[in-house]
mmCIF file of C-alpha atoms in Angstrom:
data_model
loop_
_atom_site.group_PDB
_atom_site.id
_atom_site.type_symbol
_atom_site.label_atom_id
_atom_site.label_comp_id
_atom_site.label_asym_id
_atom_site.label_seq_id
_atom_site.Cartn_x
_atom_site.Cartn_y
_atom_site.Cartn_z
ATOM 1 C CA UNK O 11 16.566 1.223 -15.657
ATOM 2 C CA UNK O 12 16.282 -2.228 -17.637
ATOM 3 C CA UNK O 13 13.427 -4.541 -18.146
ATOM 4 C CA UNK O 14 14.650 -6.863 -15.784
ATOM 5 C CA UNK O 15 15.731 -5.007 -13.053
ATOM 6 C CA UNK O 16 12.445 -4.234 -12.828
ATOM 7 C CA UNK O 17 10.026 -7.530 -10.423
ATOM 8 C CA UNK O 18 6.661 -8.040 -9.898
ATOM 9 C CA UNK O 19 3.960 -10.479 -9.064
ATOM 10 C CA UNK O 20 4.593 -12.668 -12.023
ATOM 11 C CA UNK O 21 8.299 -12.737 -13.096
ATOM 12 C CA UNK O 22 9.539 -9.760 -14.491
ATOM 13 C CA UNK O 23 6.308 -7.596 -14.981
ATOM 14 C CA UNK O 24 4.043 -6.097 -12.579
ATOM 15 C CA UNK O 25 0.391 -7.267 -12.840
ATOM 16 C CA UNK O 26 -0.817 -5.002 -14.466
ATOM 17 C CA UNK O 27 1.195 -5.762 -17.770
ATOM 18 C CA UNK O 28 1.640 -9.670 -16.763
ATOM 19 C CA UNK O 29 -2.532 -9.653 -17.223
ATOM 20 C CA UNK O 30 -2.709 -7.857 -19.970
ATOM 21 C CA UNK O 31 0.479 -9.521 -21.918
ATOM 22 C CA UNK O 32 -1.543 -13.129 -20.935
ATOM 23 C CA UNK O 33 -4.677 -11.921 -22.450
ATOM 24 C CA UNK O 34 -3.093 -10.825 -25.562
ATOM 25 C CA UNK O 35 -1.045 -13.636 -25.943
ATOM 26 C CA UNK O 36 -4.299 -15.926 -25.789
ATOM 27 C CA UNK O 37 -5.743 -13.773 -28.170
ATOM 28 C CA UNK O 38 -7.901 -11.143 -26.802
ATOM 29 C CA UNK O 39 -8.119 -7.386 -27.581
ATOM 30 C CA UNK O 40 -7.529 -5.562 -24.127
ATOM 31 C CA UNK O 41 -10.409 -3.267 -22.686
ATOM 32 C CA UNK O 42 -9.677 -0.632 -20.156
ATOM 33 C CA UNK O 43 -12.654 1.847 -18.489
ATOM 34 C CA UNK O 44 -11.743 4.383 -16.912
ATOM 35 C CA UNK O 45 -14.138 5.890 -14.196
ATOM 36 C CA UNK O 46 -13.775 9.104 -12.259
ATOM 37 C CA UNK O 47 -13.122 8.285 -8.418
ATOM 38 C CA UNK O 48 -15.172 9.669 -6.057
ATOM 39 C CA UNK O 49 -18.363 9.946 -8.306
ATOM 40 C CA UNK O 50 -21.102 9.071 -7.096
ATOM 41 C CA UNK O 51 -21.994 5.393 -7.650
ATOM 42 C CA UNK O 52 -18.509 5.264 -8.703
ATOM 43 C CA UNK O 53 -17.533 1.982 -7.078
ATOM 44 C CA UNK O 54 -20.467 0.166 -8.318
ATOM 45 C CA UNK O 55 -19.669 1.450 -11.839
ATOM 46 C CA UNK O 56 -15.980 -0.011 -11.553
ATOM 47 C CA UNK O 57 -17.330 -3.343 -10.241
ATOM 48 C CA UNK O 58 -19.849 -3.495 -12.978
ATOM 49 C CA UNK O 59 -17.121 -2.658 -15.744
ATOM 50 C CA UNK O 60 -14.941 -5.271 -14.484
ATOM 51 C CA UNK O 61 -17.853 -7.868 -14.655
ATOM 52 C CA UNK O 62 -18.809 -6.943 -17.745
ATOM 53 C CA UNK O 63 -14.955 -8.110 -19.211
ATOM 54 C CA UNK O 64 -12.995 -4.869 -18.711
ATOM 55 C CA UNK O 65 -9.054 -6.504 -18.166
ATOM 56 C CA UNK O 66 -8.617 -3.479 -16.049
ATOM 57 C CA UNK O 67 -9.647 -0.216 -14.546
ATOM 58 C CA UNK O 68 -8.296 2.826 -14.879
ATOM 59 C CA UNK O 69 -9.018 5.070 -11.663
ATOM 60 C CA UNK O 70 -9.354 8.465 -12.363
ATOM 61 C CA UNK O 71 -8.899 11.122 -9.210
ATOM 62 C CA UNK O 72 -10.162 14.381 -9.146
ATOM 63 C CA UNK O 73 -7.523 17.428 -9.849
ATOM 64 C CA UNK O 74 -8.658 20.925 -9.944
ATOM 65 C CA UNK O 75 -6.741 21.865 -12.869
ATOM 66 C CA UNK O 76 -7.542 18.765 -15.261
ATOM 67 C CA UNK O 77 -5.424 19.652 -18.226
ATOM 68 C CA UNK O 78 -5.960 16.317 -20.414
ATOM 69 C CA UNK O 79 -9.433 15.896 -19.825
ATOM 70 C CA UNK O 80 -12.572 16.805 -21.765
ATOM 71 C CA UNK O 81 -15.758 17.992 -20.712
ATOM 72 C CA UNK O 82 -17.253 15.136 -19.812
ATOM 73 C CA UNK O 83 -14.981 14.128 -16.941
ATOM 74 C CA UNK O 84 -13.956 17.490 -15.975
ATOM 75 C CA UNK O 85 -17.874 17.906 -15.318
ATOM 76 C CA UNK O 86 -17.572 14.579 -13.317
ATOM 77 C CA UNK O 87 -14.572 15.570 -11.589
ATOM 78 C CA UNK O 88 -15.667 19.004 -10.816
ATOM 79 C CA UNK O 89 -19.227 17.102 -8.843
ATOM 80 C CA UNK O 90 -16.546 14.490 -7.278
ATOM 81 C CA UNK O 91 -14.675 17.254 -5.321
ATOM 82 C CA UNK O 92 -17.804 19.052 -4.554
ATOM 83 C CA UNK O 93 -19.214 16.115 -2.825
ATOM 84 C CA UNK O 94 -16.049 16.050 -1.092
ATOM 85 C CA UNK O 95 -14.020 13.577 -3.075
ATOM 86 C CA UNK O 96 -9.868 13.920 -2.197
ATOM 87 C CA UNK O 97 -6.710 11.792 -2.820
ATOM 88 C CA UNK O 98 -7.300 10.027 -0.098
ATOM 89 C CA UNK O 99 -10.578 9.251 0.226
ATOM 90 C CA UNK O 100 -10.647 7.493 -3.337
ATOM 91 C CA UNK O 101 -7.924 5.333 -2.962
ATOM 92 C CA UNK O 102 -9.670 4.494 0.571
ATOM 93 C CA UNK O 103 -12.676 3.344 -1.462
ATOM 94 C CA UNK O 104 -10.585 2.010 -4.168
ATOM 95 C CA UNK O 105 -9.324 -0.567 -0.811
ATOM 96 C CA UNK O 106 -12.942 -1.747 -0.925
ATOM 97 C CA UNK O 107 -12.736 -2.983 -4.348
ATOM 98 C CA UNK O 108 -12.502 -6.669 -5.232
ATOM 99 C CA UNK O 109 -12.953 -7.308 -8.656
ATOM 100 C CA UNK O 110 -10.644 -9.437 -10.108
ATOM 101 C CA UNK O 111 -8.819 -7.333 -12.358
ATOM 102 C CA UNK O 112 -5.759 -5.095 -11.722
ATOM 103 C CA UNK O 113 -6.126 -1.154 -11.102
ATOM 104 C CA UNK O 114 -4.439 1.824 -12.236
ATOM 105 C CA UNK O 115 -4.642 5.162 -11.068
ATOM 106 C CA UNK O 116 -5.246 8.420 -13.620
ATOM 107 C CA UNK O 117 -4.121 11.560 -12.071
ATOM 108 C CA UNK O 118 -1.919 14.760 -12.153
ATOM 109 C CA UNK O 119 1.968 14.837 -11.586
ATOM 110 C CA UNK O 120 1.071 17.652 -8.724
ATOM 111 C CA UNK O 121 -0.707 15.091 -6.313
ATOM 112 C CA UNK O 122 2.687 13.036 -6.968
ATOM 113 C CA UNK O 123 4.976 15.684 -5.922
ATOM 114 C CA UNK O 124 3.303 17.024 -3.473
ATOM 115 C CA UNK O 125 2.825 14.223 -1.310
ATOM 116 C CA UNK O 126 6.460 12.437 -2.406
ATOM 117 C CA UNK O 127 7.078 10.103 -5.133
ATOM 118 C CA UNK O 128 7.786 7.510 -2.494
ATOM 119 C CA UNK O 129 4.144 8.151 -0.151
ATOM 120 C CA UNK O 130 2.458 8.380 -3.211
ATOM 121 C CA UNK O 131 3.906 4.846 -4.831
ATOM 122 C CA UNK O 132 2.914 3.298 -1.150
ATOM 123 C CA UNK O 133 -0.598 4.806 -0.675
ATOM 124 C CA UNK O 134 -1.470 3.589 -4.438
ATOM 125 C CA UNK O 135 -0.066 -0.265 -3.508
ATOM 126 C CA UNK O 136 -2.421 0.170 0.237
ATOM 127 C CA UNK O 137 -5.093 0.810 -1.961
ATOM 128 C CA UNK O 138 -4.472 -1.763 -3.609
ATOM 129 C CA UNK O 139 -3.403 0.008 -7.171
ATOM 130 C CA UNK O 140 -1.115 -1.313 -8.917
ATOM 131 C CA UNK O 141 -0.236 1.233 -11.581
ATOM 132 C CA UNK O 142 -0.212 4.861 -12.376
ATOM 133 C CA UNK O 143 -0.578 7.843 -14.887
ATOM 134 C CA UNK O 144 0.650 10.664 -15.040
ATOM 135 C CA UNK O 145 -0.494 12.433 -18.372
ATOM 136 C CA UNK O 146 1.152 15.728 -17.864
ATOM 137 C CA UNK O 147 4.522 14.416 -16.316
ATOM 138 C CA UNK O 148 6.772 14.716 -19.774
ATOM 139 C CA UNK O 149 8.814 11.469 -20.209
ATOM 140 C CA UNK O 150 12.159 13.459 -20.529
ATOM 141 C CA UNK O 151 11.635 15.036 -16.733
ATOM 142 C CA UNK O 152 10.107 11.490 -15.364
ATOM 143 C CA UNK O 153 12.865 9.772 -14.319
ATOM 144 C CA UNK O 154 13.128 10.435 -10.529
ATOM 145 C CA UNK O 155 9.145 9.085 -10.300
ATOM 146 C CA UNK O 156 10.182 6.196 -12.563
ATOM 147 C CA UNK O 157 12.587 5.013 -10.457
ATOM 148 C CA UNK O 158 10.811 5.638 -7.087
ATOM 149 C CA UNK O 159 7.751 3.850 -8.895
ATOM 150 C CA UNK O 160 10.407 1.317 -10.030
ATOM 151 C CA UNK O 161 11.446 0.508 -6.251
ATOM 152 C CA UNK O 162 8.127 0.669 -5.078
ATOM 153 C CA UNK O 163 6.628 -1.559 -7.079
ATOM 154 C CA UNK O 164 4.381 0.096 -8.903
ATOM 155 C CA UNK O 165 3.891 0.179 -12.630
ATOM 156 C CA UNK O 166 4.354 3.454 -14.267
ATOM 157 C CA UNK O 167 1.796 4.021 -17.669
ATOM 158 C CA UNK O 168 3.714 6.543 -19.986
ATOM 159 C CA UNK O 169 1.868 7.921 -23.041
ATOM 160 C CA UNK O 170 3.067 8.133 -26.827
ATOM 161 C CA UNK O 171 1.903 11.067 -28.315
ATOM 162 C CA UNK O 172 1.814 11.305 -32.342
ATOM 163 C CA UNK O 173 4.146 14.510 -31.358
ATOM 164 C CA UNK O 174 6.395 12.166 -29.648
ATOM 165 C CA UNK O 175 9.823 12.110 -32.380
ATOM 166 C CA UNK O 176 10.973 9.004 -33.226
ATOM 167 C CA UNK O 177 14.155 9.594 -31.518
ATOM 168 C CA UNK O 178 12.524 9.380 -28.425
ATOM 169 C CA UNK O 179 10.199 6.674 -28.817
ATOM 170 C CA UNK O 180 11.519 3.920 -28.512
ATOM 171 C CA UNK O 181 12.962 5.053 -25.291
ATOM 172 C CA UNK O 182 9.945 5.760 -23.843
ATOM 173 C CA UNK O 183 8.444 2.812 -24.600
ATOM 174 C CA UNK O 184 11.050 0.935 -22.839
ATOM 175 C CA UNK O 185 10.681 3.235 -20.081
ATOM 176 C CA UNK O 186 7.350 2.509 -19.870
ATOM 177 C CA UNK O 187 5.246 -0.200 -17.831
ATOM 178 C CA UNK O 188 2.251 -2.123 -17.456
ATOM 179 C CA UNK O 189 1.698 -0.601 -21.464
ATOM 180 C CA UNK O 190 2.465 1.950 -23.184
ATOM 181 C CA UNK O 191 -0.366 4.919 -23.611
ATOM 182 C CA UNK O 192 -1.119 5.388 -27.092
ATOM 183 C CA UNK O 193 -2.724 8.740 -27.737
ATOM 184 C CA UNK O 194 -4.928 8.611 -30.400
ATOM 185 C CA UNK O 195 -5.218 12.267 -31.168
ATOM 186 C CA UNK O 196 -3.689 15.477 -29.768
ATOM 187 C CA UNK O 197 -6.079 17.347 -27.599
ATOM 188 C CA UNK O 198 -8.446 16.720 -24.474
ATOM 189 C CA UNK O 199 -10.222 13.560 -23.685
ATOM 190 C CA UNK O 200 -13.614 12.890 -25.541
ATOM 191 C CA UNK O 201 -15.931 10.757 -27.886
ATOM 192 C CA UNK O 202 -15.827 12.013 -31.452
ATOM 193 C CA UNK O 203 -17.568 10.683 -34.709
ATOM 194 C CA UNK O 204 -14.694 9.007 -35.994
ATOM 195 C CA UNK O 205 -11.260 7.379 -35.297
ATOM 196 C CA UNK O 206 -8.337 9.725 -36.135
ATOM 197 C CA UNK O 207 -5.903 8.560 -38.555
ATOM 198 C CA UNK O 208 -3.598 9.943 -36.195
ATOM 199 C CA UNK O 209 -4.696 6.835 -33.772
ATOM 200 C CA UNK O 210 -4.158 4.123 -35.757
ATOM 201 C CA UNK O 211 -0.109 5.957 -37.021
ATOM 202 C CA UNK O 212 0.720 6.025 -33.315
ATOM 203 C CA UNK O 213 -0.160 2.884 -32.209
ATOM 204 C CA UNK O 214 1.602 1.681 -35.055
ATOM 205 C CA UNK O 215 4.778 3.415 -34.262
ATOM 206 C CA UNK O 216 4.484 1.753 -30.750
ATOM 207 C CA UNK O 217 4.452 -1.638 -31.863
ATOM 208 C CA UNK O 218 7.392 -1.386 -34.203
ATOM 209 C CA UNK O 219 9.766 -0.369 -31.265
ATOM 210 C CA UNK O 220 8.473 -2.360 -28.203
ATOM 211 C CA UNK O 221 6.834 -5.480 -27.393
ATOM 212 C CA UNK O 222 5.219 -4.550 -24.628
ATOM 213 C CA UNK O 223 1.293 -4.058 -24.779
ATOM 214 C CA UNK O 224 0.116 -0.557 -26.399
ATOM 215 C CA UNK O 225 -3.594 0.554 -25.914
ATOM 216 C CA UNK O 226 -4.777 3.255 -27.809
ATOM 217 C CA UNK O 227 -6.581 6.071 -25.925
ATOM 218 C CA UNK O 228 -8.672 9.566 -26.519
ATOM 219 C CA UNK O 229 -10.955 10.282 -28.543
ATOM 220 C CA UNK O 230 -12.858 6.836 -29.412
ATOM 221 C CA UNK O 231 -16.733 7.246 -29.096
ATOM 222 C CA UNK O 232 -17.847 3.624 -30.106
ATOM 223 C CA UNK O 233 -17.516 0.128 -30.195
ATOM 224 C CA UNK O 234 -16.760 0.136 -33.824
ATOM 225 C CA UNK O 235 -14.180 2.755 -33.360
ATOM 226 C CA UNK O 236 -12.356 0.840 -30.536
ATOM 227 C CA UNK O 237 -12.736 -2.547 -33.494
ATOM 228 C CA UNK O 238 -11.030 0.467 -35.846
ATOM 229 C CA UNK O 239 -8.550 1.028 -33.375
ATOM 230 C CA UNK O 240 -7.665 -2.427 -32.831
ATOM 231 C CA UNK O 241 -6.686 -3.488 -36.073
ATOM 232 C CA UNK O 242 -3.410 -2.004 -34.950
ATOM 233 C CA UNK O 243 -3.140 -1.675 -31.366
ATOM 234 C CA UNK O 244 -3.757 -4.161 -28.985
ATOM 235 C CA UNK O 245 -6.593 -2.452 -26.750
ATOM 236 C CA UNK O 246 -8.194 0.744 -26.063
ATOM 237 C CA UNK O 247 -9.332 2.904 -23.045
ATOM 238 C CA UNK O 248 -12.351 3.640 -22.667
ATOM 239 C CA UNK O 249 -13.093 7.054 -20.663
ATOM 240 C CA UNK O 250 -15.419 9.891 -21.463
ATOM 241 C CA UNK O 251 -18.666 7.326 -23.057
ATOM 242 C CA UNK O 252 -18.125 5.594 -19.521
ATOM 243 C CA UNK O 253 -18.511 8.415 -17.522
ATOM 244 C CA UNK O 254 -20.867 9.929 -19.327
ATOM 245 C CA UNK O 255 -23.188 6.981 -19.044
ATOM 246 C CA UNK O 256 -22.517 6.472 -15.427
ATOM 247 C CA UNK O 257 -23.539 10.575 -15.165
ATOM 248 C CA UNK O 258 -26.715 9.921 -17.034
ATOM 249 C CA UNK O 259 -27.753 6.589 -16.274
ATOM 250 C CA UNK O 260 -25.950 5.066 -13.444
ATOM 251 C CA UNK O 261 -23.608 2.468 -12.616
ATOM 252 C CA UNK O 262 -25.302 -0.764 -14.012
ATOM 253 C CA UNK O 263 -25.328 1.092 -17.343
ATOM 254 C CA UNK O 264 -21.916 1.196 -16.940
ATOM 255 C CA UNK O 265 -21.708 -2.656 -16.657
ATOM 256 C CA UNK O 266 -24.194 -2.721 -19.810
ATOM 257 C CA UNK O 267 -21.479 -0.067 -22.427
ATOM 258 C CA UNK O 268 -18.604 -2.065 -21.461
ATOM 259 C CA UNK O 269 -20.476 -5.118 -22.315
ATOM 260 C CA UNK O 270 -21.183 -4.048 -25.752
ATOM 261 C CA UNK O 271 -17.486 -2.596 -26.220
ATOM 262 C CA UNK O 272 -16.595 -6.067 -25.099
ATOM 263 C CA UNK O 273 -18.602 -7.963 -27.565
ATOM 264 C CA UNK O 274 -17.669 -5.391 -30.653
ATOM 265 C CA UNK O 275 -14.247 -6.615 -29.776
ATOM 266 C CA UNK O 276 -14.540 -10.188 -28.994
ATOM 267 C CA UNK O 277 -15.968 -10.436 -32.659
ATOM 268 C CA UNK O 278 -14.690 -7.737 -34.458
#
């Protein structure tokens, strides 16, 4: 499918990609926090993150077998599920949000497959969500989902890993919508004491083959590491640090944390 075949809220791109491109073109480094949907106080955390300068919000839909999530996000997901969170309840609560920035959902392909591609995409749009990340769906098997998402108007974000072969990378970046998720290191999500060398390498490889925004995620544990990652990439996704703060200190502290990343990126 060609880029010109997709239409969105603003020309050939969807709402998320249009927003991120505009921010990037004005010289901003992009900041996308991740918040576990269904966890106590998650809606206020999303609102606080947006108010603190997030360019978009990634909402996690808890799943019983979160193969990409590290211990912090797994703990939050387990607590949310124990409190009765379901995909439907998270999207119902997401519908109530009015943050002024685009929302993307991150969850696992089982939920999409179980509902059916078209119904899943429709449920996202009904909740005001414009994009989706399904990290366990390989690009080579994603064709039916990419087609359904494009027809529905959902931006399907794809992941580029350090192990993605060169001959496939350009096609993956071309098929992704919203942005390209450059996976900073192999393994699960979580904060690290230093930025992995692979984080800048995969971002640079992506940027060499696409004009789409490239954001680095997985393994970014501090504002200084975010600045380091953004020496190459267009922006960063911050997950475990945000969720850890939500669990330990509450939603308002999430806003303070996001503000510290925003300040670092703006002045880094």
